[in-house]
Short mmCIF file of C-alpha atoms in Angstrom, two decimals:
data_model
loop_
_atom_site.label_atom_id
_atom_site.label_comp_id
_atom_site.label_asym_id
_atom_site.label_seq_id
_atom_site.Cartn_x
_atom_site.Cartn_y
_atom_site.Cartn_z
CA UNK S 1 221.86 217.72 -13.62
CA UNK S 2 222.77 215.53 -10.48
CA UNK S 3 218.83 214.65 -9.86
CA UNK S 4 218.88 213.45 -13.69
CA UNK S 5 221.91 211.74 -13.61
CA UNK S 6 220.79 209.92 -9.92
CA UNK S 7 218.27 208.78 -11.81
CA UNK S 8 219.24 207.50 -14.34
CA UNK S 9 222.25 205.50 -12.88
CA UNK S 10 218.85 204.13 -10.51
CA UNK S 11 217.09 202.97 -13.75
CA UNK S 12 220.08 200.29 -14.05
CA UNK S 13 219.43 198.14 -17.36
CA UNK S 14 215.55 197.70 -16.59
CA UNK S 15 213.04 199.61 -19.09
CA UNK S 16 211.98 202.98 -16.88
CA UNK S 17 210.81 206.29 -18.10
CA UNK S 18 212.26 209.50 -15.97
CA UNK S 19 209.58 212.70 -16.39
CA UNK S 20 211.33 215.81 -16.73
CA UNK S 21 209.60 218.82 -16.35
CA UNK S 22 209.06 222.75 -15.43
CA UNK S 23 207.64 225.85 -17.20
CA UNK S 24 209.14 227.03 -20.74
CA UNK S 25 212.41 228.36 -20.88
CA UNK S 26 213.93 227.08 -17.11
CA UNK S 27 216.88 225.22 -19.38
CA UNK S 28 215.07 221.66 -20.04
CA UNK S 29 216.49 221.63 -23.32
CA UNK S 30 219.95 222.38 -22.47
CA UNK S 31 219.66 220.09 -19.20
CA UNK S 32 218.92 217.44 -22.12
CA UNK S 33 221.38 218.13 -24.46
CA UNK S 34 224.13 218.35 -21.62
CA UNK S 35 222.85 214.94 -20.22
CA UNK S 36 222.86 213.62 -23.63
CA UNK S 37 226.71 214.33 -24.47
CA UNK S 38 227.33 212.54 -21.53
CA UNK S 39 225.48 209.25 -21.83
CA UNK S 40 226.26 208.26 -25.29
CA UNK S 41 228.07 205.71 -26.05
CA UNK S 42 228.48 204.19 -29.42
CA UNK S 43 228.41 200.39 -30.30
CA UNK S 44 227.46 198.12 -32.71
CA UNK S 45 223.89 196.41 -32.49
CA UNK S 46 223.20 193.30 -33.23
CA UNK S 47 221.80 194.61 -37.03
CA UNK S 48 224.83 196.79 -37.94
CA UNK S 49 228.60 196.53 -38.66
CA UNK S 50 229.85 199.92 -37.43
CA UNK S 51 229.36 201.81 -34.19
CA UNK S 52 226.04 203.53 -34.05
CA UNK S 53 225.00 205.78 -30.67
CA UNK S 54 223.61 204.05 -28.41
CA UNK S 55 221.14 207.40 -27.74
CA UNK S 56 218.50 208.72 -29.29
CA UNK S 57 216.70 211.80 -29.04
CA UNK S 58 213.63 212.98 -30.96
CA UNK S 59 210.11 215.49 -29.90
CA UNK S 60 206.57 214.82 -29.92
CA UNK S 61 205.17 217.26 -32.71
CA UNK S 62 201.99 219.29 -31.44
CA UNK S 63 198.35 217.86 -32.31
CA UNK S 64 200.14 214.30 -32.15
CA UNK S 65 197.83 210.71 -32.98
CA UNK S 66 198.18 207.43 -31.96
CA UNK S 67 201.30 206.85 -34.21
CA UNK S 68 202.67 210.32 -33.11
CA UNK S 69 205.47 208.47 -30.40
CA UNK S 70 206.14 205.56 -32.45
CA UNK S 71 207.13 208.12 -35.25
CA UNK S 72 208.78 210.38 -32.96
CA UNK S 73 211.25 207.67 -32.26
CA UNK S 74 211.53 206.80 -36.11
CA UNK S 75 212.19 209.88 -36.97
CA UNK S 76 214.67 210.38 -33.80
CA UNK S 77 216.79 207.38 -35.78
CA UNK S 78 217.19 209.09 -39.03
CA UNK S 79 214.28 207.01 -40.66
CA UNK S 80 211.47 208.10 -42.81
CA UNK S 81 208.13 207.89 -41.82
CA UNK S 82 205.52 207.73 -44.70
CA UNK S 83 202.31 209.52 -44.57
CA UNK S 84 199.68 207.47 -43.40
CA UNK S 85 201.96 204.31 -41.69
CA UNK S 86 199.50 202.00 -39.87
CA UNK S 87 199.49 202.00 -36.39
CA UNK S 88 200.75 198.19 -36.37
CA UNK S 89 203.58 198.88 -38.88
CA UNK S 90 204.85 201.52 -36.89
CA UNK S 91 204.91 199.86 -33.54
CA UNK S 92 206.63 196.70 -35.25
CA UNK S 93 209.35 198.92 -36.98
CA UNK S 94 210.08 200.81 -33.63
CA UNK S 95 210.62 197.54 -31.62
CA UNK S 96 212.67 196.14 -34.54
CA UNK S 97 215.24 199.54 -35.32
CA UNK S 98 216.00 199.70 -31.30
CA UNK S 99 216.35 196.31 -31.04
CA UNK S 100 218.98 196.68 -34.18
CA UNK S 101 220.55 199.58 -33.05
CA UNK S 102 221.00 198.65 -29.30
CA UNK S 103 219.77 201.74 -28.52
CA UNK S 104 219.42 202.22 -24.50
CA UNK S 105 218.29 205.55 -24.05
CA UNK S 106 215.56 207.19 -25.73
CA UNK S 107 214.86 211.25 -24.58
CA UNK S 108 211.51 212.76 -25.92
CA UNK S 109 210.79 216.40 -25.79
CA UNK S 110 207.75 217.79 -25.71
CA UNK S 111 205.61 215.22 -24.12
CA UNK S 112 203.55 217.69 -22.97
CA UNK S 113 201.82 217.96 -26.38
CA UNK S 114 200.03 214.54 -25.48
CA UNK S 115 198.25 216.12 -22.30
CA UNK S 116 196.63 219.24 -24.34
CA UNK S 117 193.63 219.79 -25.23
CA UNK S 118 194.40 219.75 -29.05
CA UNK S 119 196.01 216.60 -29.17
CA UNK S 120 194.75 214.22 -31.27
CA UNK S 121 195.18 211.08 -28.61
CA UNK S 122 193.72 209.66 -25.42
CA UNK S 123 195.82 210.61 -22.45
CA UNK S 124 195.59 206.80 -21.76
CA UNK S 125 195.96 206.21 -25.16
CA UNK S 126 199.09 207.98 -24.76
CA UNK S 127 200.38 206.54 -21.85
CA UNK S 128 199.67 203.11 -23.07
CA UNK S 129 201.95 204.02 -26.36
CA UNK S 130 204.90 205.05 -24.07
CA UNK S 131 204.18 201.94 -21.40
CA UNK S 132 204.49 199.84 -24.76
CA UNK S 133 207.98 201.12 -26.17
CA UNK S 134 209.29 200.99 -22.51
CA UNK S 135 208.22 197.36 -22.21
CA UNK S 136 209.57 196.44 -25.90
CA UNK S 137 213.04 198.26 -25.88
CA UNK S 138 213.88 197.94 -22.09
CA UNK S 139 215.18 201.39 -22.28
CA UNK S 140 215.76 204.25 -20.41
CA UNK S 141 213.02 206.40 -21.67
CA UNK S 142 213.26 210.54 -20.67
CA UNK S 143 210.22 212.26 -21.21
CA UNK S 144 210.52 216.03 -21.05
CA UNK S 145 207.52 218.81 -21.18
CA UNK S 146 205.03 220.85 -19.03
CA UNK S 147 203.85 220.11 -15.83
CA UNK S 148 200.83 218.92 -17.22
CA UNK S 149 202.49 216.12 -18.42
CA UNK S 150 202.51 214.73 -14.97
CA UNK S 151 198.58 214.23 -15.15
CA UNK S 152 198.86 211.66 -17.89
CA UNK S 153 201.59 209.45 -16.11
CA UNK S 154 199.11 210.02 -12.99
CA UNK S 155 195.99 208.93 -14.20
CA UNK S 156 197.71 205.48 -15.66
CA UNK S 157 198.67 203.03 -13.05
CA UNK S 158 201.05 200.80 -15.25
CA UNK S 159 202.58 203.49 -16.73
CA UNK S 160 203.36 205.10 -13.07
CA UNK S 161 204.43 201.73 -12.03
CA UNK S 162 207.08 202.38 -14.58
CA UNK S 163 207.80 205.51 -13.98
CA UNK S 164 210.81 207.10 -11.76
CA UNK S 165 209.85 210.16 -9.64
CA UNK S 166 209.27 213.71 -11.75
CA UNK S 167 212.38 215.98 -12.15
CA UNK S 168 211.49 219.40 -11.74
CA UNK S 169 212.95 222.35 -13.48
CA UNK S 170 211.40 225.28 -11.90
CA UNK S 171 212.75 229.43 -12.05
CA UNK S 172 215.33 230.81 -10.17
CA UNK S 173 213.10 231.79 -7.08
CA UNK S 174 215.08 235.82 -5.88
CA UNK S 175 213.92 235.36 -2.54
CA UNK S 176 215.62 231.88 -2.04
CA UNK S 177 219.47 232.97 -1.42
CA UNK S 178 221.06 230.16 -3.47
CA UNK S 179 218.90 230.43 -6.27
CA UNK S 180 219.54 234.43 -6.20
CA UNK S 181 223.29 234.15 -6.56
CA UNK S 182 222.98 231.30 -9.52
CA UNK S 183 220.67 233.40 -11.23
CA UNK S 184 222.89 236.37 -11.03
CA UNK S 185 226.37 234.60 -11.43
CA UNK S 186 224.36 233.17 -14.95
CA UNK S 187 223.48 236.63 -15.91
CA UNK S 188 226.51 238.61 -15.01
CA UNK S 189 228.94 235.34 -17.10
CA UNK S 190 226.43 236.70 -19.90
CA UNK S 191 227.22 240.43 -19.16
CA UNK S 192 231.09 239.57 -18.87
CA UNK S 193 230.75 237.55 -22.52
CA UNK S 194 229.07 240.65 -24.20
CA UNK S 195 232.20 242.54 -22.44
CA UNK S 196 235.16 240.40 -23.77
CA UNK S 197 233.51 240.31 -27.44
CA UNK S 198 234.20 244.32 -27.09
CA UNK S 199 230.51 245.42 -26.27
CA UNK S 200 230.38 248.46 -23.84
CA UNK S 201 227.23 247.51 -21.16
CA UNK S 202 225.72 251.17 -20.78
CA UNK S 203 223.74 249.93 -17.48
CA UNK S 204 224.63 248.52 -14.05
CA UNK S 205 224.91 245.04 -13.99
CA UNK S 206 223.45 243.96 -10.92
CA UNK S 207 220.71 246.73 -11.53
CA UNK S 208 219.85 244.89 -15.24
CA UNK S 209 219.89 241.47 -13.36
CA UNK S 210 216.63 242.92 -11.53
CA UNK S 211 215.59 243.76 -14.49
CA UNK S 212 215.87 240.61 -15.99
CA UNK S 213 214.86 238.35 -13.17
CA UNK S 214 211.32 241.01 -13.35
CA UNK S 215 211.05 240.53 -17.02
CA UNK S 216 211.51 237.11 -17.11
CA UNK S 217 210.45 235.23 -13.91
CA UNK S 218 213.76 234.36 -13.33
CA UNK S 219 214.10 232.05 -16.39
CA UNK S 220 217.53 231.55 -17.58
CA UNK S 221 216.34 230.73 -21.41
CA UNK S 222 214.07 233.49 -21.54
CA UNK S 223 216.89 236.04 -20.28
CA UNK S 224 219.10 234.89 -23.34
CA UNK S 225 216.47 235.10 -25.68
CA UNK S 226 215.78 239.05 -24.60
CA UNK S 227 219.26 239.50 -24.61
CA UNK S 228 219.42 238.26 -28.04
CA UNK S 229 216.81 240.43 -29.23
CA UNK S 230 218.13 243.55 -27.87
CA UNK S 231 221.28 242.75 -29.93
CA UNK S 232 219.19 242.70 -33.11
CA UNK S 233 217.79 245.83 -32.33
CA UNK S 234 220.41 248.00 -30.69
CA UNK S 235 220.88 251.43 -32.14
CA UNK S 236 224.75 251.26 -31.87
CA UNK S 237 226.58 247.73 -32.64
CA UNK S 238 229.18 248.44 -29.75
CA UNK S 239 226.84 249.18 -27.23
CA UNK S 240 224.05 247.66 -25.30
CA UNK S 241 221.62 250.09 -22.89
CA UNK S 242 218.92 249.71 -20.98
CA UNK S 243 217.06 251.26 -23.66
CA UNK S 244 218.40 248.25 -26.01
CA UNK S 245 216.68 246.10 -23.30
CA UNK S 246 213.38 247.48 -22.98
CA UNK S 247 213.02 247.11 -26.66
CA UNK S 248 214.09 243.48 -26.97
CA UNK S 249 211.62 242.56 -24.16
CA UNK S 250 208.86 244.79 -25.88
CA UNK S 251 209.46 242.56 -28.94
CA UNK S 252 209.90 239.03 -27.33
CA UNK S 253 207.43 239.25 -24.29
CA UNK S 254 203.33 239.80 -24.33
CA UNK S 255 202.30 243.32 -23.62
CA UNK S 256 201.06 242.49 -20.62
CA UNK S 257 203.99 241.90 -19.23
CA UNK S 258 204.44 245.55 -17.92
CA UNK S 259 207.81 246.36 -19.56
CA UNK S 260 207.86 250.28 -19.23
CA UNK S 261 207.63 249.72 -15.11
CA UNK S 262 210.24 246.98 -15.45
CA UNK S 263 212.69 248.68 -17.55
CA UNK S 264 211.94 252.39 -16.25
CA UNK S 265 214.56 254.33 -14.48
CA UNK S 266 213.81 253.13 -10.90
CA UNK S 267 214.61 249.39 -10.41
CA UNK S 268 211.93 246.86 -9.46
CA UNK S 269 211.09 246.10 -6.27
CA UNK S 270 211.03 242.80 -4.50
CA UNK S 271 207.69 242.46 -5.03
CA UNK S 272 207.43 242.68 -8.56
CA UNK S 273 210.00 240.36 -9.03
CA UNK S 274 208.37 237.71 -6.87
CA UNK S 275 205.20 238.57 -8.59
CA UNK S 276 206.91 237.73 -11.87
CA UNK S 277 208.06 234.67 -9.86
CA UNK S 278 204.84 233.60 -9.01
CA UNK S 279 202.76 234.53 -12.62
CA UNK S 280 205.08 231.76 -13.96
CA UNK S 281 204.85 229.13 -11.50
CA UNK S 282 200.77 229.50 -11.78
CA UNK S 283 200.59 229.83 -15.79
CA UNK S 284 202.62 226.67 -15.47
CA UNK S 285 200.08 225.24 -13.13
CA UNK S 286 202.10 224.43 -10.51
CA UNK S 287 202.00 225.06 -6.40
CA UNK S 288 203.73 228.15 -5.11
CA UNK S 289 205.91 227.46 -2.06
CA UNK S 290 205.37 228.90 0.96
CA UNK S 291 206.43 232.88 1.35
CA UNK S 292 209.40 234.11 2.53
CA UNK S 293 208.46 237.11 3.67
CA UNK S 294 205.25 239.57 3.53
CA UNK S 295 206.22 240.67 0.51
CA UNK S 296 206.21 237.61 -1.12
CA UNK S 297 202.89 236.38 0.45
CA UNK S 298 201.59 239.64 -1.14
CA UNK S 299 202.82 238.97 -4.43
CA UNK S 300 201.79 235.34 -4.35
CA UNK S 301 198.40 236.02 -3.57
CA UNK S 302 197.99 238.83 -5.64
CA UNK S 303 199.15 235.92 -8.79
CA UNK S 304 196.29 233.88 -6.98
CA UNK S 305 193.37 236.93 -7.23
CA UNK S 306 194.38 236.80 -11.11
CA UNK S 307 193.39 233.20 -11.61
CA UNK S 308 190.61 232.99 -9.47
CA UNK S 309 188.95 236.75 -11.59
CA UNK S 310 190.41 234.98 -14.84
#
């Protein structure tokens, strides 16, 4: 949050984007909505009477064209956008409904779409959309996604020029001391929830955080969204077991994943969770740090011998 917020108090008044990125499920989303509640301000714009927020915040769909970020931001302002809106007509409205609104923050989630493959867009083509609406609205503009995103910013000088420094969002790493206790202080305020809402934890806390931290990566979403699953699925409503867990990750992660080792009755070792660490950090394509220990340099270039078979 403090990186994001430095950088935005930075940006000043001057039209800047601010990349925000890291793998799925790391907490972008919630980093943005937090960030969000505290920006907004409301005001009234030179085209309207009452307040309106001075905020907006909107998502790239996936397979986006060229009108794909202009509508985005439409959209993000409660307007309609018709099927089949010219290119022109879209860029005109865009410039026009900010310029109304006074809007001075615009936050766009998944940028990343514009970097795949599938996408239906130029990555310059892309870049020279977002370089446009920075120039026009002289907003603060926060793109969030994938690390691929950075490639696209990259690759266009002007729109680099424009660009703050990339925020990164990356896992909890367990061999990194600070990032062990915040992972497990998260985890264990989840356990102590589940507790005070009258639901008996049949499993060791600190033993389940392994678990978790192996199961996920150490991704703070992802843990909640297991967690949530093995509430669906639990065999008795007031209680919540290992058992409970292996199930919910069964259901919510890819086979591969190795659950049975994870969630059998001897805990994971360090290596498996840096392993689980590192399979993240590559699938997101991004640079593994330098090992802590032998155990880590194992696991990281065990993740390595994956890619380079693959």
């Amino acid at each position: 949050m403090s990186a994001l917020r430095d950088a935005i108090n930075l940006a000043g008044a001057q039209g800047t984007c601010i990349p925000l990125l890291g793998p799925t499920r790391v907490g972008k989303t919630d980093l943005i909505e937090a960030i969000c509640n505290e920006l907004v301000t409301e005001s009234a714009g030179p085209g309207y009477m009452l307040p309106t927020p001075d905020l907006i915040q909107g998502f790239i769909r996936p397979k986006p064209n060229d009108a794909e970020i202009y509508a985005a931001i439409t959209r993000a302002m409660g307007a309609r956008v018709a099927p089949n809106t010219k290119l022109a007509v879209l860029q005109d409205r865009v410039q026009e409904l900010i310029y109304q609104r006074g809007i001075k923050f615009i936050v766009l989630d998944e940028c990343s779409h514009c970097a795949e493959p599938g996408a239906n867009l130029t990555r310059r083509a892309a870049a020279d959309h977002i370089k446009t609406v920075i120039d026009q609205s002289g907003a603060v503009v926060i793109l969030a996604g994938l690390p691929k995103f950075e490639r696209l910013i990259d690759q266009n000088e002007q729109l680099s020029a424009r660009s703050m420094a990339s925020i990164y969002m990356l896992p909890y790493r367990w061999s990194d001391q600070e990032d062990r206790q915040e992972f497990v202080a998260v985890t264990h305020s989840i356990f102590d929830h589940l507790e005070d809402v009258g639901i008996e934890l049949e499993f060791d806390p600190l033993d389940m955080t392994r678990r978790l931290y192996a199961a996920t990566g150490g991704r703070v979403g992802l843990v909640v969204e297991l967690i949530e699953a093995a509430l669906k699925g639990r065999l008795t409503l007031e209680v919540l077991s290992r058992q409970d867990l292996q199930k919910g990750a069964s259901t919510r992660l890819q086979t591969s994943s190795d659950m049975p080792a994870i969630f059998a009755p001897e805990v994971p070792q360090d290596t498996v969770l840096a392993r689980s660490y590192a399979m993240v950090m590559r699938d997101a394509g991004l640079r593994l740090p330098n090992p802590n220990s032998a155990n880590e340099l194992h696991a990281f270039q065990q993740a390595e011998d994956e890619v380079t078979a693959a």
